[in-house]
Structures are given as structure tokens and as C-alpha cells.
Tab-separated table of C-alpha atoms in Angstrom:
chain	number	residue	atom	x	y	z
A	1	MET	CA	99.534	144.524	94.691
A	2	GLN	CA	97.708	144.932	97.970
A	3	LYS	CA	99.117	143.420	101.151
A	4	ARG	CA	97.359	142.034	104.203
A	5	ARG	CA	98.798	141.533	107.658
A	6	LEU	CA	99.278	137.902	108.630
A	7	GLY	CA	97.100	137.542	111.712
A	8	LYS	CA	98.605	139.354	114.693
A	9	THR	CA	102.171	139.217	113.363
A	10	GLN	CA	104.206	142.026	111.846
A	11	LEU	CA	104.460	140.168	108.532
A	12	GLU	CA	102.570	141.603	105.577
A	13	PHE	CA	101.835	139.238	102.694
A	14	THR	CA	100.720	140.183	99.207
A	15	THR	CA	97.304	138.727	98.478
A	16	ILE	CA	98.918	136.308	96.020
A	17	GLY	CA	101.756	133.993	97.074
A	18	ILE	CA	103.990	131.826	94.901
A	19	GLY	CA	103.317	128.123	95.465
A	20	THR	CA	106.051	125.561	94.839
A	21	TRP	CA	104.363	122.211	95.502
A	22	ALA	CA	104.375	121.270	91.819
A	23	ILE	CA	107.991	122.199	91.094
A	24	GLY	CA	109.121	119.453	93.457
A	25	GLY	CA	108.638	117.069	90.524
A	26	GLY	CA	106.877	113.729	90.222
A	27	GLU	CA	109.099	111.233	91.986
A	28	TRP	CA	106.856	110.884	95.053
A	29	SER	CA	103.279	109.951	95.908
A	30	TYR	CA	101.932	113.527	95.805
A	31	GLY	CA	104.004	114.774	92.895
A	32	TRP	CA	102.794	116.706	89.858
A	33	GLY	CA	104.842	115.055	87.142
A	34	ASP	CA	108.173	116.073	85.647
A	35	GLN	CA	109.276	119.688	86.042
A	36	ASP	CA	111.599	121.896	83.989
A	37	GLU	CA	113.894	123.528	86.561
A	38	LYS	CA	114.726	126.552	84.399
A	39	GLU	CA	111.032	127.228	83.869
A	40	ALA	CA	110.421	126.933	87.615
A	41	VAL	CA	113.147	129.437	88.488
A	42	ALA	CA	111.928	131.778	85.742
A	43	GLY	CA	108.399	131.528	87.137
A	44	ILE	CA	109.572	132.498	90.619
A	45	HIS	CA	111.533	135.450	89.231
A	46	ARG	CA	108.533	136.596	87.192
A	47	GLY	CA	106.250	136.471	90.217
A	48	ILE	CA	108.652	138.641	92.192
A	49	GLU	CA	108.924	141.086	89.267
A	50	LEU	CA	105.128	141.385	89.282
A	51	GLY	CA	105.093	142.284	92.972
A	52	VAL	CA	104.537	139.006	94.839
A	53	ASN	CA	106.396	139.253	98.156
A	54	TRP	CA	106.247	135.710	99.524
A	55	ILE	CA	106.871	132.098	98.546
A	56	ASP	CA	105.381	128.960	100.064
A	57	THR	CA	107.283	125.680	99.982
A	58	ALA	CA	107.830	122.562	102.116
A	59	ALA	CA	110.595	120.101	102.898
A	60	ILE	CA	108.496	117.201	101.599
A	61	TYR	CA	107.903	118.721	98.146
A	62	GLY	CA	110.115	116.446	96.089
A	63	ASP	CA	112.038	115.483	99.242
A	64	GLY	CA	113.708	118.891	99.387
A	65	ALA	CA	113.786	119.532	95.628
A	66	SER	CA	111.332	122.423	95.844
A	67	GLU	CA	113.302	124.176	98.593
A	68	VAL	CA	116.517	123.732	96.596
A	69	LEU	CA	114.920	125.416	93.567
A	70	VAL	CA	113.620	128.280	95.711
A	71	GLY	CA	117.100	128.745	97.158
A	72	LYS	CA	118.581	128.710	93.665
A	73	ALA	CA	116.084	131.303	92.449
A	74	LEU	CA	116.875	133.669	95.325
A	75	ARG	CA	120.617	133.014	95.652
A	76	ASP	CA	121.869	136.101	93.809
A	77	MET	CA	119.039	138.398	94.859
A	78	PRO	CA	119.918	141.304	97.207
A	79	GLY	CA	118.551	140.746	100.701
A	80	ALA	CA	116.269	143.776	100.572
A	81	GLU	CA	114.620	142.457	97.402
A	82	ARG	CA	114.098	138.895	98.600
A	83	PRO	CA	110.542	137.709	99.208
A	84	LEU	CA	109.385	136.274	102.507
A	85	ILE	CA	109.709	132.495	102.723
A	86	ALA	CA	107.219	130.104	104.300
A	87	THR	CA	108.041	126.415	104.548
A	88	LYS	CA	106.824	123.369	106.453
A	89	CYS	CA	107.951	120.368	108.469
A	90	GLY	CA	106.574	117.073	109.737
A	91	ARG	CA	106.390	114.948	106.569
A	92	ILE	CA	109.137	112.431	105.851
A	93	MET	CA	109.727	110.682	102.523
A	94	GLN	CA	109.923	106.897	102.721
A	95	ASP	CA	112.015	104.580	100.537
A	96	ASP	CA	108.960	103.721	98.417
A	97	ALA	CA	108.239	107.455	97.793
A	98	THR	CA	105.246	107.453	100.136
A	99	VAL	CA	104.997	109.959	102.979
A	100	LYS	CA	104.890	109.451	106.742
A	101	GLY	CA	104.231	111.988	109.473
A	102	ARG	CA	106.853	112.675	112.132
A	103	LEU	CA	106.486	115.411	114.750
A	104	LYS	CA	109.032	114.530	117.422
A	105	LYS	CA	111.140	117.412	118.727
A	106	GLU	CA	114.457	116.215	117.303
A	107	SER	CA	112.885	115.636	113.885
A	108	VAL	CA	111.336	119.122	113.733
A	109	ILE	CA	114.628	120.759	114.716
A	110	GLY	CA	116.562	118.650	112.222
A	111	GLU	CA	114.126	119.461	109.431
A	112	CYS	CA	114.413	123.167	110.159
A	113	GLU	CA	118.205	123.083	109.954
A	114	ALA	CA	118.028	121.175	106.661
A	115	SER	CA	115.497	123.644	105.226
A	116	LEU	CA	117.700	126.594	106.182
A	117	GLN	CA	120.578	124.988	104.287
A	118	ARG	CA	118.537	124.189	101.171
A	119	LEU	CA	116.955	127.641	101.081
A	120	GLY	CA	120.253	129.408	101.739
A	121	VAL	CA	118.838	131.633	104.477
A	122	GLU	CA	119.651	132.283	108.129
A	123	SER	CA	116.021	132.527	109.228
A	124	ILE	CA	112.668	131.271	107.915
A	125	ASP	CA	109.900	133.875	107.961
A	126	LEU	CA	107.029	131.439	108.573
A	127	TYR	CA	107.532	127.830	109.678
A	128	GLN	CA	104.493	125.538	109.646
A	129	ILE	CA	103.516	122.054	110.793
A	130	HIS	CA	102.482	120.539	107.478
A	131	TRP	CA	99.976	117.971	108.772
A	132	PRO	CA	98.816	117.054	112.313
A	133	ASP	CA	100.192	113.543	111.923
A	134	PRO	CA	100.497	111.895	114.333
A	135	ASP	CA	97.898	113.885	116.221
A	136	GLU	CA	99.277	112.993	119.654
A	137	ASP	CA	102.586	114.707	118.841
A	138	ILE	CA	101.394	118.121	117.659
A	139	GLU	CA	102.060	119.752	121.037
A	140	GLU	CA	105.616	118.392	121.074
A	141	ALA	CA	106.251	119.703	117.567
A	142	TRP	CA	104.718	123.062	118.425
A	143	SER	CA	106.908	123.430	121.512
A	144	ALA	CA	109.963	122.622	119.383
A	145	MET	CA	108.955	125.340	116.937
A	146	VAL	CA	108.635	127.824	119.796
A	147	GLN	CA	112.222	126.979	120.747
A	148	LEU	CA	113.355	127.519	117.161
A	149	LYS	CA	111.637	130.889	117.136
A	150	GLU	CA	113.302	131.901	120.397
A	151	ALA	CA	116.648	130.849	118.903
A	152	GLY	CA	116.095	133.142	115.910
A	153	LYS	CA	115.859	130.321	113.382
A	154	ILE	CA	112.310	131.291	112.439
A	155	ARG	CA	110.261	134.485	112.769
A	156	GLU	CA	106.696	133.185	113.040
A	157	ILE	CA	105.049	129.784	113.470
A	158	GLY	CA	101.869	128.448	111.929
A	159	VAL	CA	100.137	125.249	110.879
A	160	SER	CA	98.635	123.659	107.796
A	161	ASN	CA	95.681	121.259	107.530
A	162	HIS	CA	94.755	121.446	111.228
A	163	SER	CA	91.246	121.277	112.685
A	164	VAL	CA	89.823	123.983	114.925
A	165	GLN	CA	90.127	121.634	117.895
A	166	GLN	CA	93.807	121.167	117.152
A	167	LEU	CA	94.288	124.924	116.888
A	168	LYS	CA	92.713	125.261	120.318
A	169	ARG	CA	95.233	122.781	121.738
A	170	LEU	CA	98.190	124.752	120.400
A	171	GLN	CA	97.069	128.270	121.265
A	172	PRO	CA	97.870	128.040	125.027
A	173	ILE	CA	101.447	126.950	124.239
A	174	HIS	CA	102.072	129.793	121.781
A	175	PRO	CA	99.697	131.836	119.603
A	176	VAL	CA	99.193	130.362	116.138
A	177	ALA	CA	100.248	132.917	113.531
A	178	SER	CA	98.524	131.277	110.592
A	179	LEU	CA	96.542	128.368	109.212
A	180	GLN	CA	97.078	127.020	105.705
A	181	PRO	CA	93.986	125.083	104.546
A	182	PRO	CA	92.682	124.132	101.102
A	183	TYR	CA	90.035	126.621	99.986
A	184	SER	CA	88.446	127.132	96.603
A	185	MET	CA	85.123	127.281	94.801
A	186	LEU	CA	85.327	123.483	94.681
A	187	ASN	CA	86.136	122.993	98.367
A	188	ARG	CA	84.387	125.301	100.841
A	189	GLU	CA	84.710	123.219	103.988
A	190	VAL	CA	86.709	125.877	105.880
A	191	GLU	CA	83.838	128.349	105.678
A	192	GLU	CA	81.950	126.397	108.334
A	193	ASP	CA	84.343	126.561	111.299
A	194	HIS	CA	87.909	127.439	110.357
A	195	LEU	CA	87.441	130.900	108.881
A	196	PRO	CA	85.173	132.138	111.702
A	197	TYR	CA	87.563	130.797	114.357
A	198	CYS	CA	90.628	132.309	112.691
A	199	GLY	CA	88.882	135.639	112.259
A	200	GLU	CA	87.833	135.753	115.898
A	201	ASN	CA	91.306	134.802	117.162
A	202	GLY	CA	93.548	136.832	114.891
A	203	ILE	CA	94.979	133.856	113.006
A	204	GLY	CA	96.026	134.551	109.427
A	205	VAL	CA	94.723	132.275	106.666
A	206	ILE	CA	96.857	131.478	103.623
A	207	CYS	CA	94.839	129.127	101.452
A	208	TYR	CA	96.297	126.537	99.130
A	209	SER	CA	94.778	125.102	95.943
A	210	PRO	CA	92.491	128.132	95.349
A	211	MET	CA	92.600	127.156	91.670
A	212	GLY	CA	91.355	123.639	92.437
A	213	LYS	CA	94.758	122.194	91.438
A	214	GLY	CA	94.353	123.718	87.990
A	215	LEU	CA	90.703	122.876	87.362
A	216	LEU	CA	89.611	126.510	87.685
A	217	THR	CA	92.220	128.082	85.404
A	218	GLY	CA	89.965	128.074	82.379
A	219	ALA	CA	92.523	126.040	80.441
A	220	PHE	CA	91.811	122.583	81.857
A	221	SER	CA	89.858	120.040	79.801
A	222	ARG	CA	88.687	116.432	79.791
A	223	GLU	CA	91.466	115.605	77.348
A	224	ARG	CA	94.062	117.093	79.648
A	225	ALA	CA	92.687	115.133	82.604
A	226	GLU	CA	92.889	111.891	80.624
A	227	ALA	CA	96.501	112.680	79.702
A	228	LEU	CA	97.737	113.167	83.287
A	229	SER	CA	100.743	110.944	83.922
A	230	ASP	CA	101.032	108.370	86.682
A	231	LYS	CA	103.581	110.709	88.307
A	232	ASP	CA	100.864	113.340	88.698
A	233	HIS	CA	98.820	112.696	91.852
A	234	ARG	CA	95.819	114.413	90.258
A	235	SER	CA	95.365	111.314	88.088
A	236	ARG	CA	94.182	109.596	91.290
A	237	ASP	CA	92.027	112.490	92.539
A	238	PRO	CA	88.242	111.989	92.057
A	239	LYS	CA	87.839	115.676	91.172
A	240	PHE	CA	89.747	114.931	87.955
A	241	SER	CA	87.565	112.016	86.846
A	242	PRO	CA	83.863	111.819	85.896
A	243	PRO	CA	81.375	112.587	87.252
A	244	GLN	CA	83.101	115.236	89.412
A	245	LEU	CA	85.307	116.400	86.551
A	246	ASP	CA	82.271	117.163	84.396
A	247	LEU	CA	80.623	119.198	87.158
A	248	ASN	CA	83.845	121.088	87.853
A	249	LEU	CA	84.308	122.034	84.219
A	250	GLU	CA	80.673	123.187	84.138
A	251	VAL	CA	81.542	125.646	86.914
A	252	VAL	CA	84.376	127.055	84.809
A	253	GLU	CA	82.132	127.574	81.795
A	254	ALA	CA	79.498	129.236	83.986
A	255	ILE	CA	81.950	131.759	85.459
A	256	ARG	CA	83.831	132.414	82.207
A	257	PRO	CA	81.404	135.154	81.048
A	258	LEU	CA	81.841	136.991	84.376
A	259	ALA	CA	85.578	137.194	83.804
A	260	GLU	CA	85.231	138.188	80.167
A	261	GLU	CA	82.743	140.950	80.981
A	262	SER	CA	85.287	142.417	83.410
A	263	GLY	CA	88.142	142.103	80.938
A	264	ARG	CA	89.851	139.527	83.147
A	265	SER	CA	91.183	136.014	82.688
A	266	VAL	CA	89.096	133.149	84.047
A	267	ALA	CA	92.036	132.214	86.285
A	268	GLN	CA	91.781	135.495	88.201
A	269	LEU	CA	88.182	134.981	89.309
A	270	PRO	CA	88.735	132.032	91.710
A	271	LEU	CA	91.457	134.057	93.453
A	272	ALA	CA	89.303	137.147	93.805
A	273	TRP	CA	86.552	134.890	95.143
A	274	VAL	CA	88.588	133.374	98.006
A	275	LEU	CA	90.045	136.801	98.810
A	276	ARG	CA	86.538	138.208	99.267
A	277	ARG	CA	86.692	136.750	102.776
A	278	PRO	CA	88.353	139.175	105.214
A	279	GLU	CA	89.799	136.252	107.167
A	280	VAL	CA	91.932	135.226	104.172
A	281	THR	CA	95.355	136.866	104.131
A	282	SER	CA	96.588	135.443	100.852
A	283	ALA	CA	95.981	132.784	98.199
A	284	ILE	CA	98.791	130.514	97.021
A	285	VAL	CA	99.144	130.124	93.257
A	286	GLY	CA	101.210	127.247	91.925
A	287	VAL	CA	103.912	128.537	89.593
A	288	ARG	CA	105.656	126.061	87.284
A	289	LYS	CA	106.412	128.652	84.579
A	290	PRO	CA	106.138	132.448	84.111
A	291	SER	CA	102.851	132.399	82.191
A	292	GLN	CA	100.996	130.873	85.140
A	293	ILE	CA	101.648	133.812	87.446
A	294	GLU	CA	101.113	136.292	84.609
A	295	GLN	CA	97.613	134.917	83.999
A	296	THR	CA	96.586	134.907	87.667
A	297	ILE	CA	98.291	137.903	89.293
A	298	GLY	CA	95.390	140.283	88.624
A	299	GLY	CA	93.114	138.269	90.892
A	300	GLY	CA	94.907	139.674	93.915
A	301	ASP	CA	93.461	143.147	93.364
A	302	TRP	CA	90.041	142.292	91.915
A	303	HIS	CA	87.142	143.208	94.197
A	304	LEU	CA	84.031	141.343	93.076
A	305	THR	CA	80.669	143.115	93.037
A	306	GLU	CA	77.633	141.777	94.877
A	307	GLU	CA	76.114	140.837	91.535
A	308	GLU	CA	79.212	138.861	90.557
A	309	LEU	CA	79.314	137.126	93.934
A	310	ASP	CA	75.634	136.197	93.659
A	311	ALA	CA	76.195	134.734	90.207
A	312	VAL	CA	79.105	132.612	91.445
A	313	GLU	CA	77.121	131.461	94.472
A	314	GLY	CA	74.262	130.306	92.277
A	315	THR	CA	76.663	128.275	90.156
A	316	LEU	CA	78.294	126.679	93.195
A	317	GLN	CA	74.971	125.824	94.812
A	318	LEU	CA	73.879	124.083	91.604
A	319	ARG	CA	77.096	122.038	91.582
A	320	ALA	CA	76.642	121.120	95.249
A	321	ALA	CA	73.094	119.927	94.564
A	322	LYS	CA	74.254	117.749	91.660
A	323	LEU	CA	77.042	116.266	93.789
A	324	ALA	CA	74.530	115.468	96.521
A	325	GLU	CA	72.316	113.679	94.007
A	326	LEU	CA	75.316	111.532	93.085
A	327	GLY	CA	76.087	110.866	96.734
A	328	GLN	CA	79.508	112.493	96.388
A	329	THR	CA	81.427	115.339	97.992
A	330	SER	CA	84.436	117.366	96.900
A	331	GLN	CA	85.456	118.299	100.422
A	332	GLY	CA	88.700	116.992	101.826
A	333	TRP	CA	92.152	118.146	102.807
A	334	VAL	CA	94.745	117.189	100.207
């Protein structure tokens, strides 16, 4: 699989990364429902076997459960064969399973130490501020991360879900290695300002939810949406309920022939599409079981033709027009 350099750093990421948001389970407000731990570990191992060289996780995913599973999956793996690890700080689980932002220096340092323990590593390859919440504390958190980097606890520092203005506030303190935003056929907001700014300033982009949280896999259906459990946060996401759900599934059916004509799975096309942008370093694919990475991995090396890109653009413009008629938008950072 091809690799791309992460911004101005020395890290090289494969164009597909293993995402572990969902394997954190469903016992919190942004969970994905119950998770089979053996399947999760097997999925991580399969992704590595297929050539993926990095994993994205976060302390808040299942209140540490995701990091524990990543550590378990990598525990017996020789150091030279281990993938790069990216994780995040700044989100704290509350007693009622909701999430609150905390970016004070002592909290960031404490979270880092806890993540190192759960992951079973001496250094984190990429450490990220998960959300700029509270906004007034992002500089304090960023300065704490610089200290952690200087202490050898982390190799590179980046952010997730930050605005361009917030990036500009952090850059003078220490260069931002990467931005992790949502980006998919169903959410193109970052094309307006974020991607141009990151490209101009040498900031890597590792996008999450390129599959639209499963909507773009080619396997999702109205019946599956209706069956989502209360533990799955997607059951509360407007993209998974009519009228947006209907429009999103129409996109899938429109792009399905493009994938079939190329001998590819539908799930590979959304990945190839986000990777068409030179600013994008890698796309994160959620892996709850081996088959998910097996079905998507080919998207990391698929270069779409101009004709294919034009066909996709026409489909997406039609969806945008229908959303506008309904007075709705699918933009947003979750």
C-alpha cells in the first residue's frame, strides 16, 4: 500500500489507517453498540497483515477500552513490526456516560501517562487534542503537549476537529503536525478552508468517517438503520433517519456501478475519493472485524479517473440540491 508523509514530519502513514472508535463499545454517549473483543483484535491483526502501518484511537473511546484493546492486539508483536499509534486527549467521561472537555496542563499530562500504560508503549507516535473544548484552554494544552514531546513521551503533536483560526493560534507555539477532521462524500465542509490551509502550511490531514459512519459501505440499508440500538450514537444522527438517510442511500446506489465497472467493492470508492486530494495523508477506516478492512483496503491504492470523479461530483451535487430544498445540511463535526 502506498504511504504519504504526514505534513512536515518524518512519519509516513499508509493511505488507510485502522480506526478504533467503534471497538470502544456502547457504554457511553458516542458509542457504537456492543463489541466482540476477539473480533476487534482479529480485525486489527488483519489490517496489519494487509499492510496498514498505523492505528488511530483515543482515551475517550469507551473510557480507555479502545486503547486497552489496541495494546492487547500489539502486546506480543515484535517492535519492528508494530504499527504507528495515534491517540488523543482532552475528553473526560462523566459519571452519566456523557463527555466533557478538559484541556488543563495537568489533565493532558495525566491522560498521556494513562494512555501509555493502556497501550503498553514507551512513546506515542502522534498525540492529538481531540476537541478544542474549552476553546480558551487550547494553548495551554498545546504547550503541555510540546513539553511531553520534549520529554520523549510523544513523537509528534496534532489536533482533531479544530478550525483554521484555532490552527493559526497554535502554530506560533509549535508547528501543528496534523489535523484530523471528518471528511467524506456526505460531509465536504473541510474543502472550503481546512484543506487549502493545511496544504499551504504543510499540515498533514488524516480524515475520519470517510465511510460516512458506515453509510457508504454499500451494505447499509433502511432496515439496518431502524435496527440500530440505543447504545449506538448513530441512532440519534440525522444522517441515519429520513429524509437524509434516503438521500444518502441514493448516493450509494448511484456510485455502485462505478465500483462494479472497475471490479472494486463499493466501500473502496469513498476512500479513493477522499484520497484524491493531495492534502489528505490518510483515511481512517473503522475496523470492528477482519472483513471490514478486507473490503476497504483496496481503496488506498485506487486512483480515480477524471470521468469517475465527474460522475461522483454530479451525484453529490444532486444530493446537495435536494438537501437545500429540504432546508437541511449534512455538514458538522461529529
